[in-house]
PDB file of C-alpha atoms in Angstrom:
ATOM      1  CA  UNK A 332     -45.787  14.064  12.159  1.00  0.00           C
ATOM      2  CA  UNK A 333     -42.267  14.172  11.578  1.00  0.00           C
ATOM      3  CA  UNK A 334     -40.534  10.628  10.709  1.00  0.00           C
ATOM      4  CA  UNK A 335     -37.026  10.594  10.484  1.00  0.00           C
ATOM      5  CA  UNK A 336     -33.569   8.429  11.221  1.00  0.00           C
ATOM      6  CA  UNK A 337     -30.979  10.527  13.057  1.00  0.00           C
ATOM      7  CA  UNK A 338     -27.619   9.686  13.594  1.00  0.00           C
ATOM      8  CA  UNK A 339     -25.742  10.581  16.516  1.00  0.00           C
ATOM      9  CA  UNK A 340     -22.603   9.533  18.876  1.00  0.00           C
ATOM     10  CA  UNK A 341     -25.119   9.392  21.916  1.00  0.00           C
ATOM     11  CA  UNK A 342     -25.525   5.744  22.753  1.00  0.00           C
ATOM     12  CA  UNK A 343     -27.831   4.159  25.278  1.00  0.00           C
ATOM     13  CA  UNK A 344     -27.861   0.377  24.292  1.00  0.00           C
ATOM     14  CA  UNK A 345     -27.300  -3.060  25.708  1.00  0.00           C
ATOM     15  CA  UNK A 346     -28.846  -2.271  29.047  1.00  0.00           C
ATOM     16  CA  UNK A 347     -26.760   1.195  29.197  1.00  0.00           C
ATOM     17  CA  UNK A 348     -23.601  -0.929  29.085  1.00  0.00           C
ATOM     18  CA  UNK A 349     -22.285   0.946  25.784  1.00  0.00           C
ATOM     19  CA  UNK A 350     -23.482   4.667  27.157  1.00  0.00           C
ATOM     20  CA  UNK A 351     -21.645   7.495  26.195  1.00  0.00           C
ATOM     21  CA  UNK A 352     -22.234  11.345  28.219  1.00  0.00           C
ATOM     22  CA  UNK A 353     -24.545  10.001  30.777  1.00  0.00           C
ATOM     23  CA  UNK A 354     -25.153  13.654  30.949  1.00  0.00           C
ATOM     24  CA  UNK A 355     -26.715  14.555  27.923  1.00  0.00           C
ATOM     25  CA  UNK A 356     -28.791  11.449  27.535  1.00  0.00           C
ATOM     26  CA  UNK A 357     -32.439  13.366  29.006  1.00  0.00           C
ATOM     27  CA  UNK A 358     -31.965  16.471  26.961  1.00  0.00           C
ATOM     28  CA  UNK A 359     -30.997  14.408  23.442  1.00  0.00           C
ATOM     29  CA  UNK A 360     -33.905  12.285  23.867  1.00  0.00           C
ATOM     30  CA  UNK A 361     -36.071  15.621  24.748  1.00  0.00           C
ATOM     31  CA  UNK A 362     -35.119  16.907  21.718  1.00  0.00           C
ATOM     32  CA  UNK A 363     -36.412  13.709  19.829  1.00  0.00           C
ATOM     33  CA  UNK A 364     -39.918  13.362  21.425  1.00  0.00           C
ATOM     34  CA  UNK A 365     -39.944  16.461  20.698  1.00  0.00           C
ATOM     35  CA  UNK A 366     -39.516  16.427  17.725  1.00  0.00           C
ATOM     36  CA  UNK A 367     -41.771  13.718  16.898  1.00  0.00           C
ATOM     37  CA  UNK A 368     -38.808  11.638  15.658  1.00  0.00           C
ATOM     38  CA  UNK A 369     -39.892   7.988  14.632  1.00  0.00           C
ATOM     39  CA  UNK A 370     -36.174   6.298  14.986  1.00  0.00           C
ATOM     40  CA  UNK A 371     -32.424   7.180  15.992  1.00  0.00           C
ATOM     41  CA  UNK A 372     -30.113   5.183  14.271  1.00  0.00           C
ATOM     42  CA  UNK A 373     -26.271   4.566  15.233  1.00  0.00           C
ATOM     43  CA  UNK A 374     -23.194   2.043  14.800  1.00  0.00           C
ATOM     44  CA  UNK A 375     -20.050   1.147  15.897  1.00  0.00           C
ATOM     45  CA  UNK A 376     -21.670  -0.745  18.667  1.00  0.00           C
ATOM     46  CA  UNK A 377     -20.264  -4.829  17.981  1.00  0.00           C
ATOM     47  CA  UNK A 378     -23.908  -5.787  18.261  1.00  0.00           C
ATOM     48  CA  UNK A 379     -27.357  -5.393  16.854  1.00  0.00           C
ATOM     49  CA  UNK A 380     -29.720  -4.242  19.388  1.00  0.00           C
ATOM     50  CA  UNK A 381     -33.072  -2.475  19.634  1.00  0.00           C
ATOM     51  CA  UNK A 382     -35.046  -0.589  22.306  1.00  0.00           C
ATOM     52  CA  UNK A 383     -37.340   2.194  22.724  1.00  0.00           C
ATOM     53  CA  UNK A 384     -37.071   5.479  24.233  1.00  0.00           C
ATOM     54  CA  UNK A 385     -40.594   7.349  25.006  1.00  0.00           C
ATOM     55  CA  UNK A 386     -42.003   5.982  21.685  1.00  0.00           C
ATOM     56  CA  UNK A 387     -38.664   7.029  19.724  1.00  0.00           C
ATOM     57  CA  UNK A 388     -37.055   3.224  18.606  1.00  0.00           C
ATOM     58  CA  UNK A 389     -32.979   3.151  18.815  1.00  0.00           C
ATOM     59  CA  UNK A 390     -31.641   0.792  16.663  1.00  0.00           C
ATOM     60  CA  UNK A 391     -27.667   0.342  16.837  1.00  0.00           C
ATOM     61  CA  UNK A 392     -25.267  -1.796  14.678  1.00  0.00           C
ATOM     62  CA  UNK A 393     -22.164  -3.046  14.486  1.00  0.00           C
ATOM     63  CA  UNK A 394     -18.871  -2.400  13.049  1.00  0.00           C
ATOM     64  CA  UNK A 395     -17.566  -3.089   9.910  1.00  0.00           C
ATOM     65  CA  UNK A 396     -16.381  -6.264   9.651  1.00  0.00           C
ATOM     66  CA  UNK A 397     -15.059  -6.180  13.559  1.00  0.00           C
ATOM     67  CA  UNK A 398     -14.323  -9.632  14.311  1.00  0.00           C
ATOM     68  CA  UNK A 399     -14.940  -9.671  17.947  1.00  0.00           C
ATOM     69  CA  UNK A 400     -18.635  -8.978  19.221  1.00  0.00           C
ATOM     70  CA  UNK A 401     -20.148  -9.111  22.317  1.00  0.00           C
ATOM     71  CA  UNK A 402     -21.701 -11.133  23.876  1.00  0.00           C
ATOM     72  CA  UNK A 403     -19.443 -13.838  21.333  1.00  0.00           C
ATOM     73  CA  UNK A 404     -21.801 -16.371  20.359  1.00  0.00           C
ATOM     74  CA  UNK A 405     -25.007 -14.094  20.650  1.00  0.00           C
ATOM     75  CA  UNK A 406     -24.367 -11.458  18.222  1.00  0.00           C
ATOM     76  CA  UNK A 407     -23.094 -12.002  15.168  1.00  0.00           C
ATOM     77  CA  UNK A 408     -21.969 -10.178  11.859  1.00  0.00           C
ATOM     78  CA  UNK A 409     -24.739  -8.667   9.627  1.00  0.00           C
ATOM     79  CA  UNK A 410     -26.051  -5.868   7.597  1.00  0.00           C
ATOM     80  CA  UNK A 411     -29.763  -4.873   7.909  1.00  0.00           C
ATOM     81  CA  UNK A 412     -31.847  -4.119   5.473  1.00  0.00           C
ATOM     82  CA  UNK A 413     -34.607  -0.957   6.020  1.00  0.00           C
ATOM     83  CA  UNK A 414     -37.642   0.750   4.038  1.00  0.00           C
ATOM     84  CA  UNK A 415     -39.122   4.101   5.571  1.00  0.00           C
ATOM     85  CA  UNK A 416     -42.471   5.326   3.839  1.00  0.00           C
ATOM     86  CA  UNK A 417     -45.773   6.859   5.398  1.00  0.00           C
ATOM     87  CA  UNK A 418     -47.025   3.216   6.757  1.00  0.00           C
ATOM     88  CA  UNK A 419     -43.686   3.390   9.006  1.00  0.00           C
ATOM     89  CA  UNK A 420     -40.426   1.913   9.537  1.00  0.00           C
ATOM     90  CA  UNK A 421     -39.978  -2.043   8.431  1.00  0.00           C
ATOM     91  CA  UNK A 422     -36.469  -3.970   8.595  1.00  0.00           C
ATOM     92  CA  UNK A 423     -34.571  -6.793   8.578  1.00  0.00           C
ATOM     93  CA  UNK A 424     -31.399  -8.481   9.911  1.00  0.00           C
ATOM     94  CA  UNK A 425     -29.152 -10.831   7.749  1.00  0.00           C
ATOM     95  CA  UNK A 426     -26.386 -12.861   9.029  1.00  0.00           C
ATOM     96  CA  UNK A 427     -23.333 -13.369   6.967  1.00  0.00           C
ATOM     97  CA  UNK A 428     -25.161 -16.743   5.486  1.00  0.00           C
ATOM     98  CA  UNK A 429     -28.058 -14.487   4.004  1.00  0.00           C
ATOM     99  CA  UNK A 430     -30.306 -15.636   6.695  1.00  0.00           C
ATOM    100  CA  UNK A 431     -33.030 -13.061   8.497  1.00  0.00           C
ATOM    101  CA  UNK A 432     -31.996 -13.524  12.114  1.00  0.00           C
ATOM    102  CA  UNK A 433     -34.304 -10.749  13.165  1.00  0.00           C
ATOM    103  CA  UNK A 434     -37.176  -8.388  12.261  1.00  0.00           C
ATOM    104  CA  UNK A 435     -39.495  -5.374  12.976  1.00  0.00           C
ATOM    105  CA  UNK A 436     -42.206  -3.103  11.705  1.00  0.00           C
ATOM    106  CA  UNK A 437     -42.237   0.075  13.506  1.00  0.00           C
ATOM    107  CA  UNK A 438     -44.488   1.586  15.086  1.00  0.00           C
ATOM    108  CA  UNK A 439     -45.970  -1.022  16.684  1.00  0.00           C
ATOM    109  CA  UNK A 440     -49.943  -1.224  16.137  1.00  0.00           C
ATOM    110  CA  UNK A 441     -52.263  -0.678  19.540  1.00  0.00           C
ATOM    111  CA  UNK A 442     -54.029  -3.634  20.477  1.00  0.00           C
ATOM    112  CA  UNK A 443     -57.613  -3.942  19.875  1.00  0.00           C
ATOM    113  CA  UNK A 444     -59.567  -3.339  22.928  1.00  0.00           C
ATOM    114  CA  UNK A 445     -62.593  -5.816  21.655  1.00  0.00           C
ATOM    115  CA  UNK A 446     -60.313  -8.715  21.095  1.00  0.00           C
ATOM    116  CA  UNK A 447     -58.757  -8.783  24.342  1.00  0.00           C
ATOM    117  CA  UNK A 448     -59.431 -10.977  26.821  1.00  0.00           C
ATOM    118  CA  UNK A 449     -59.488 -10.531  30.545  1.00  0.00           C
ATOM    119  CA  UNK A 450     -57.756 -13.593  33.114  1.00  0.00           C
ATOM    120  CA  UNK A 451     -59.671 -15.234  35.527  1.00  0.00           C
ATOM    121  CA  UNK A 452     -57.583 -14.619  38.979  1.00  0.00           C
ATOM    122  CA  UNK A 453     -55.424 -17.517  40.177  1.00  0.00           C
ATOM    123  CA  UNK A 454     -54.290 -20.607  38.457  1.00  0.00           C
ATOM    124  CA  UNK A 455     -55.574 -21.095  34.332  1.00  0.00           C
ATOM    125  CA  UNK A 456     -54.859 -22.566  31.245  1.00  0.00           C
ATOM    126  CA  UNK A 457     -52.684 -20.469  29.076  1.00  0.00           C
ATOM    127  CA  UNK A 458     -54.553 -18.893  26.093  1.00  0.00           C
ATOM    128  CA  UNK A 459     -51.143 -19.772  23.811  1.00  0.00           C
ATOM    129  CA  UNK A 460     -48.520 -21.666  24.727  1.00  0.00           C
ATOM    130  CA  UNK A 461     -45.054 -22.638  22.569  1.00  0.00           C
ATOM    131  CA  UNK A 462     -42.974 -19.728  21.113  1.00  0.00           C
ATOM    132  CA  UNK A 463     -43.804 -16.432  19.572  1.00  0.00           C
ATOM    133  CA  UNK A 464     -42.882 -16.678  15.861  1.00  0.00           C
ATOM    134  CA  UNK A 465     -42.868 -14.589  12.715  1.00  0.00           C
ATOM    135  CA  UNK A 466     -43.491 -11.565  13.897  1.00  0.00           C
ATOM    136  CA  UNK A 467     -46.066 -12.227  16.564  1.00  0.00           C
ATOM    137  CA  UNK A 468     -46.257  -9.852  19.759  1.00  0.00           C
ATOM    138  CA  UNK A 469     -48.407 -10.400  23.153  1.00  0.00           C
ATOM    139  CA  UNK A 470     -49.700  -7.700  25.473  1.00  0.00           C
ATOM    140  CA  UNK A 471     -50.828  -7.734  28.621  1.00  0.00           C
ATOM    141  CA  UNK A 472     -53.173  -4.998  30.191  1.00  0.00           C
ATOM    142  CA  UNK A 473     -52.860  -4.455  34.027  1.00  0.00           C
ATOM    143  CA  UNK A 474     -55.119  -2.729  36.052  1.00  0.00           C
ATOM    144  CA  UNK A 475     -55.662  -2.292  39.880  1.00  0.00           C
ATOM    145  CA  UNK A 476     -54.271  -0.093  42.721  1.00  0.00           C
ATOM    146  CA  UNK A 477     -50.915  -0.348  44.367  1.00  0.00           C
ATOM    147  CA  UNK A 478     -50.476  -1.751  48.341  1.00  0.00           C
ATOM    148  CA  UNK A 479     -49.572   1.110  50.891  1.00  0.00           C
ATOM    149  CA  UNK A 480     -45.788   2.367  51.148  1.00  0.00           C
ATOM    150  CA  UNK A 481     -44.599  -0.033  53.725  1.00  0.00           C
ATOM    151  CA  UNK A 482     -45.166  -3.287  51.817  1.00  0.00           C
ATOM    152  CA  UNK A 483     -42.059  -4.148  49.764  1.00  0.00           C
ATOM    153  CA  UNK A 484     -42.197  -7.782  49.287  1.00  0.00           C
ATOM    154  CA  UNK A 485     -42.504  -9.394  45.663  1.00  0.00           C
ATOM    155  CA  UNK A 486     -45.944  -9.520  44.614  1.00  0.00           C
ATOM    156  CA  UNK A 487     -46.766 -11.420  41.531  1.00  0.00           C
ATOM    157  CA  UNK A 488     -49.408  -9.855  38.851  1.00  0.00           C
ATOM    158  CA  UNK A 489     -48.817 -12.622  36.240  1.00  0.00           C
ATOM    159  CA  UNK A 490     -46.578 -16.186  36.106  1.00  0.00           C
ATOM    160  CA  UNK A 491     -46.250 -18.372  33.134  1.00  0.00           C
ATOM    161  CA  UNK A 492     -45.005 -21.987  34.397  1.00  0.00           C
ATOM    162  CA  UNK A 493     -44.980 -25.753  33.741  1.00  0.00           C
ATOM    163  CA  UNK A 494     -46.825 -28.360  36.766  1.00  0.00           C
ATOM    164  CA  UNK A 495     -43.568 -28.578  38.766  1.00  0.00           C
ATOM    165  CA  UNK A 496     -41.319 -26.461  37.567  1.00  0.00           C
ATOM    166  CA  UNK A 497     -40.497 -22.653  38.681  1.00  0.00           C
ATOM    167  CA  UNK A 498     -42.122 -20.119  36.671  1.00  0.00           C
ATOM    168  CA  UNK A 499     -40.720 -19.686  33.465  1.00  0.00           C
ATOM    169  CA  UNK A 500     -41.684 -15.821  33.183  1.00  0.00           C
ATOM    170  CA  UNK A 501     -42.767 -13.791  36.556  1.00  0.00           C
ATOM    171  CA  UNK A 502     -44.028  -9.906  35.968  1.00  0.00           C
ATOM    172  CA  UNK A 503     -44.917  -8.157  39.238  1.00  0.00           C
ATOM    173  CA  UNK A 504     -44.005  -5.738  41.655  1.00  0.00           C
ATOM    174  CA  UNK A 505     -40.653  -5.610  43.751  1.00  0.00           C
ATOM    175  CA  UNK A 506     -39.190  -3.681  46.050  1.00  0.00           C
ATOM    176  CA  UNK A 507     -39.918  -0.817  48.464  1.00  0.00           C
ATOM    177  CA  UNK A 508     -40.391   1.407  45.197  1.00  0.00           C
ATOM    178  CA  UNK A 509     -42.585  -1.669  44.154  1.00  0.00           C
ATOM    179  CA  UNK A 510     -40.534  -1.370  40.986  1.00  0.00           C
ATOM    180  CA  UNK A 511     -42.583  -3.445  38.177  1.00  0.00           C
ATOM    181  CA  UNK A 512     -40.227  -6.383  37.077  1.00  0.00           C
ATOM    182  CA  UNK A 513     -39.899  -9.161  34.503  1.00  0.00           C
ATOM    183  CA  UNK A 514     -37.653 -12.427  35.913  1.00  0.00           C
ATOM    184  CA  UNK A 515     -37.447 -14.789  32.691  1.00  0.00           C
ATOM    185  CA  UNK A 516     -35.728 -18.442  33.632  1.00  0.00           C
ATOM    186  CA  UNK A 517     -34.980 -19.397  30.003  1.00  0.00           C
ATOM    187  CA  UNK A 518     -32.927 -22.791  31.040  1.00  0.00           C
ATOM    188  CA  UNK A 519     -33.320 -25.025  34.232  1.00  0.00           C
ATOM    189  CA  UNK A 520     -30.566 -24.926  36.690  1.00  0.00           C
ATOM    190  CA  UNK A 521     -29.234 -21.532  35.327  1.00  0.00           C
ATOM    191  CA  UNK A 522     -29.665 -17.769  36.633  1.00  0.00           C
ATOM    192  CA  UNK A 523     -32.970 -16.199  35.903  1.00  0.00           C
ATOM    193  CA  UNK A 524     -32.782 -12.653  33.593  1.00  0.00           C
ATOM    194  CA  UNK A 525     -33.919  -9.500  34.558  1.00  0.00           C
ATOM    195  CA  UNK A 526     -35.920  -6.501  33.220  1.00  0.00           C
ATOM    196  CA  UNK A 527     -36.991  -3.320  34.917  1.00  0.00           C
ATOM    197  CA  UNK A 528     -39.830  -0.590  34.356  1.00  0.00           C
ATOM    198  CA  UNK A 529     -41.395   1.585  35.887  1.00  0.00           C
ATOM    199  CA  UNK A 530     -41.856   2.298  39.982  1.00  0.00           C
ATOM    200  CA  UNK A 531     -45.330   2.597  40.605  1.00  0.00           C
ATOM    201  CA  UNK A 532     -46.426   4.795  43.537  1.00  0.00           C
ATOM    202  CA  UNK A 533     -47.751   3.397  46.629  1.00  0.00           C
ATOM    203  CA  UNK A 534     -51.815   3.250  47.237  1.00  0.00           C
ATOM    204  CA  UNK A 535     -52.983   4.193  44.097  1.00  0.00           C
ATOM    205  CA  UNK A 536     -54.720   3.404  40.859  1.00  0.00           C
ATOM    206  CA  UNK A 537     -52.462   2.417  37.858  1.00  0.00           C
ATOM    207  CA  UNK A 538     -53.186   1.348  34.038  1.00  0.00           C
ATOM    208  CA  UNK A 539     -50.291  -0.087  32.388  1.00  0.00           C
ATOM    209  CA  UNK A 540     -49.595  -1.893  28.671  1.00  0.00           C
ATOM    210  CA  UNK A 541     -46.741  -4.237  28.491  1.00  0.00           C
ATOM    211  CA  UNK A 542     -45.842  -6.035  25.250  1.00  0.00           C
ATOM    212  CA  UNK A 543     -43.706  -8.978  24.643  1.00  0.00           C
ATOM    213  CA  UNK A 544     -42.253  -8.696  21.350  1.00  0.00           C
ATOM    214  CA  UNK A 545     -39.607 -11.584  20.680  1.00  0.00           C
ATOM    215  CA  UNK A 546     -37.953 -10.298  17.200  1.00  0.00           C
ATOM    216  CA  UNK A 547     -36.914  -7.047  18.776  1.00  0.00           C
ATOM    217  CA  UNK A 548     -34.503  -9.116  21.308  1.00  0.00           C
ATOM    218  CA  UNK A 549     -33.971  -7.441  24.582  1.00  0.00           C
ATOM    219  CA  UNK A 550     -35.716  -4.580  23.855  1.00  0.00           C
ATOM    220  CA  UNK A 551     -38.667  -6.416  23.023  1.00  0.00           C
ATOM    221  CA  UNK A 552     -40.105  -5.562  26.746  1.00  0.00           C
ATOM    222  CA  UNK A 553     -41.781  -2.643  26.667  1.00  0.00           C
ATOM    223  CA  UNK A 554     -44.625  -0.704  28.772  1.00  0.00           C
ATOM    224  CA  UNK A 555     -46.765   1.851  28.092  1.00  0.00           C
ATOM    225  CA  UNK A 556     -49.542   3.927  29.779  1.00  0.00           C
ATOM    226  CA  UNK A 557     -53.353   3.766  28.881  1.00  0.00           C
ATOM    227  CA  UNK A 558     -53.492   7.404  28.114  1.00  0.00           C
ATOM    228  CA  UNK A 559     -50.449   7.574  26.817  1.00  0.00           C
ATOM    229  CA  UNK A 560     -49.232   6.051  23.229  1.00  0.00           C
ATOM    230  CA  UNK A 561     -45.253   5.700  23.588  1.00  0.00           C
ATOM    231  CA  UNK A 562     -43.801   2.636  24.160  1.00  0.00           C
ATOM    232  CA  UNK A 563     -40.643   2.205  25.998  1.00  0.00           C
ATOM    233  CA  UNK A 564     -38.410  -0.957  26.916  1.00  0.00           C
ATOM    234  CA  UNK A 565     -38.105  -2.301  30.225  1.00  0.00           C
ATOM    235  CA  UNK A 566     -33.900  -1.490  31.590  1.00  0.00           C
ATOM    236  CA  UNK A 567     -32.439  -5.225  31.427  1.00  0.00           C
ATOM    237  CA  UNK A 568     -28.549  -6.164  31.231  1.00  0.00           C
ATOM    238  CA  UNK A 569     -29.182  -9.531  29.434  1.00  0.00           C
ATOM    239  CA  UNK A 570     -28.146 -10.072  25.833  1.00  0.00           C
ATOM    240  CA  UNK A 571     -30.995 -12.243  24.547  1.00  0.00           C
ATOM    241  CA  UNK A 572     -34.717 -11.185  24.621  1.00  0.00           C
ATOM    242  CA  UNK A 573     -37.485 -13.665  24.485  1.00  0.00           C
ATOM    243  CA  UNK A 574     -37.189 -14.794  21.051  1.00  0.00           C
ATOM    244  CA  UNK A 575     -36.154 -18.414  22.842  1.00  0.00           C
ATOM    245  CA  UNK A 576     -38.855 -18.547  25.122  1.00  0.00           C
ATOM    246  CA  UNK A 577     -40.985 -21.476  25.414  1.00  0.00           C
ATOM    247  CA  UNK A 578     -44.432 -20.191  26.576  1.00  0.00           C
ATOM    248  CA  UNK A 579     -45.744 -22.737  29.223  1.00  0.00           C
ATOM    249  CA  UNK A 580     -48.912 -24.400  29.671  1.00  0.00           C
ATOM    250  CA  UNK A 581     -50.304 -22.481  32.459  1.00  0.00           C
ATOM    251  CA  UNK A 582     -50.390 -19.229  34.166  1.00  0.00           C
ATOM    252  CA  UNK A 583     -51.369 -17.297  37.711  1.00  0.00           C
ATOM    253  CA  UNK A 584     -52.956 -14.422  38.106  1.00  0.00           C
ATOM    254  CA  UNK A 585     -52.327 -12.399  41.546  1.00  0.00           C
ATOM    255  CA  UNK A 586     -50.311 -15.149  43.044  1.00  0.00           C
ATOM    256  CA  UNK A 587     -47.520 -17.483  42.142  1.00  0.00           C
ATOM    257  CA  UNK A 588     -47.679 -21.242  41.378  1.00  0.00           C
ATOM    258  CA  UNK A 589     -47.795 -22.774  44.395  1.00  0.00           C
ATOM    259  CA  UNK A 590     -51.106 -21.267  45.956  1.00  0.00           C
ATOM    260  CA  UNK A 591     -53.143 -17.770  47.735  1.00  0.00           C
ATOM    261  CA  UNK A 592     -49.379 -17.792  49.673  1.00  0.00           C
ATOM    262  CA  UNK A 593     -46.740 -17.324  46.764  1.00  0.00           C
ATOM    263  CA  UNK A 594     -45.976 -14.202  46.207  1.00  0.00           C
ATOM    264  CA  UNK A 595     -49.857 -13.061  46.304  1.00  0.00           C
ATOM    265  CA  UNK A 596     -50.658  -9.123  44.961  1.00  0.00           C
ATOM    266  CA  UNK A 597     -51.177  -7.005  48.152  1.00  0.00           C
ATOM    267  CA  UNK A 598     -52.879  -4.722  46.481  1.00  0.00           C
ATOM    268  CA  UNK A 599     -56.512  -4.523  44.996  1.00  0.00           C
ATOM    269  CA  UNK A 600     -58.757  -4.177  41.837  1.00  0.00           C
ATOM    270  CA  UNK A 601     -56.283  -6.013  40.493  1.00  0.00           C
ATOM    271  CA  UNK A 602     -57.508  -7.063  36.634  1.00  0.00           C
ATOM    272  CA  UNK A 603     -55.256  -8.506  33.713  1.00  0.00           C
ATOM    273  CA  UNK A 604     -55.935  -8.608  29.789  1.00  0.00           C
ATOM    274  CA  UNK A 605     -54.083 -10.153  27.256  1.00  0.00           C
ATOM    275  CA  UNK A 606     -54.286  -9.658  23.304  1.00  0.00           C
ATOM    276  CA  UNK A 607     -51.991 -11.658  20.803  1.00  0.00           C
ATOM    277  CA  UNK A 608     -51.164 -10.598  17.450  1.00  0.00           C
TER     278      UNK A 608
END
């Protein structure tokens, strides 16, 4: 397996918002799946972000010294500190105090099939609750077959929420292309954030991974396939991941909050796992 960091001036960060030759952005990252490439490093891009690209991880810093970053009072100035040997790729993030302000081992490990556990459908008790922390990661494992091509109303698979309150994190389908979607409300009273993966094709069977990873930041949404190893992050425009995110106390499976009415899943066979780690 080849591990290596390339550098390149081919830049697909922040939600696309920092992209340069929209053109050449499928054949680059061809040539590093390819090539079995582990991580793509660049800079020169006023802010430390993360995501992943069809198992390749893209990790992009800042300038030297620039004083204005974006978004202000979200990023900040840093230098990161990295060690690449056969076990992987491990790093960390220090602010211009010395403190770690963020974190990652790379690859991520696959979950452990045996200590997953499946979610009864409808309203539960959460299995964790409070905020992921020190390097902690949960994944969820959804199963079931999509609804026929002409339903393209929201249709929840999982919602995390507090008695009264609107769900603090929504993941389910969307959409005539029944695109599958994360909605995180991270404060009451302001506009929910979004993230975007795959479209899943109407009336049949599906087998998804998706991992909530808080020190990776925005990119720390990712999906995979069953079959298929490589992780990649969901498309989202916000600068802030879920490394603020206050788990609640309960969740819904195959509906939303408020009963067999909100939002149900139109679909069927319709399962859910989770694993933490």
């Amino acid at each position: 397996m080849l591990e290596a960091i390339v550098g390149a001036a081919l830049e697909e960060a922040i939600g696309g918002q920092r992209e340069i030759g929209h053109e050449y952005t499928g054949p680059f990252w061809d040539i590093l799946v390819r090539g079995r490439v582990l991580a793509y490093l660049c800079s020169h891009i006023l802010a430390f972000d993360v995501q992943v690209h069809r198992g390749v991880l893209q990790i992009c810093s800042a300038g030297a010294g620039t004083a204005h970053r974006m978004p202000e009072g979200v990023e900040y100035l840093h230098c990161v500190q990295a060690a690449l040997d056969e076990e992987g790729l491990r790093y960390q993030v220090l602010d211009a105090d010395g403190a770690i302000r963020e974190r990652l081992e790379w690859p991520l490990g696959l979950a452990d099939a045996s200590q997953g556990q499946e979610l009864p459908p409808g309203e539960t008790d959460a299995l964790f609750s409070g905020h992921l922390q020190g390097g902690r990661i949960a994944e969820l494992r959804l199963k079931g077959r999509t609804p026929t091509a002409d339903v393209a109303t929201a249709q929840t698979i999982f919602s995390a929420f507090s008695p009264g309150s609107i769900a603090a994190l929504w993941l389910g389908l969307r959409g005539p292309t029944k695109t599958l979607t994360l909605i995180v409300r991270r404060e009451p009273g302001r506009s929910p954030s979004y993230w975007l993966g795959p479209d899943l094709a109407a009336n049949e069977n599906f087998d998804i991974h998706v991992c909530f990873s808080p020190d990776m930041g925005p990119g720390g949404v990712l999906y995979r396939y069953s079959n298929d190893p490589k992780w990649s992050s969901f498309k989202s425009a916000t600068a802030t991941g879920l490394e603020q995110l206050d788990w609640p106390s309960r969740w819904s499976i195959g509906r939303g909050q408020s009963g067999l009415n909100d939002c149900p899943y139109l679909g069927s066979l319709l399962s859910v796992g989770v694993s933490v780690r």
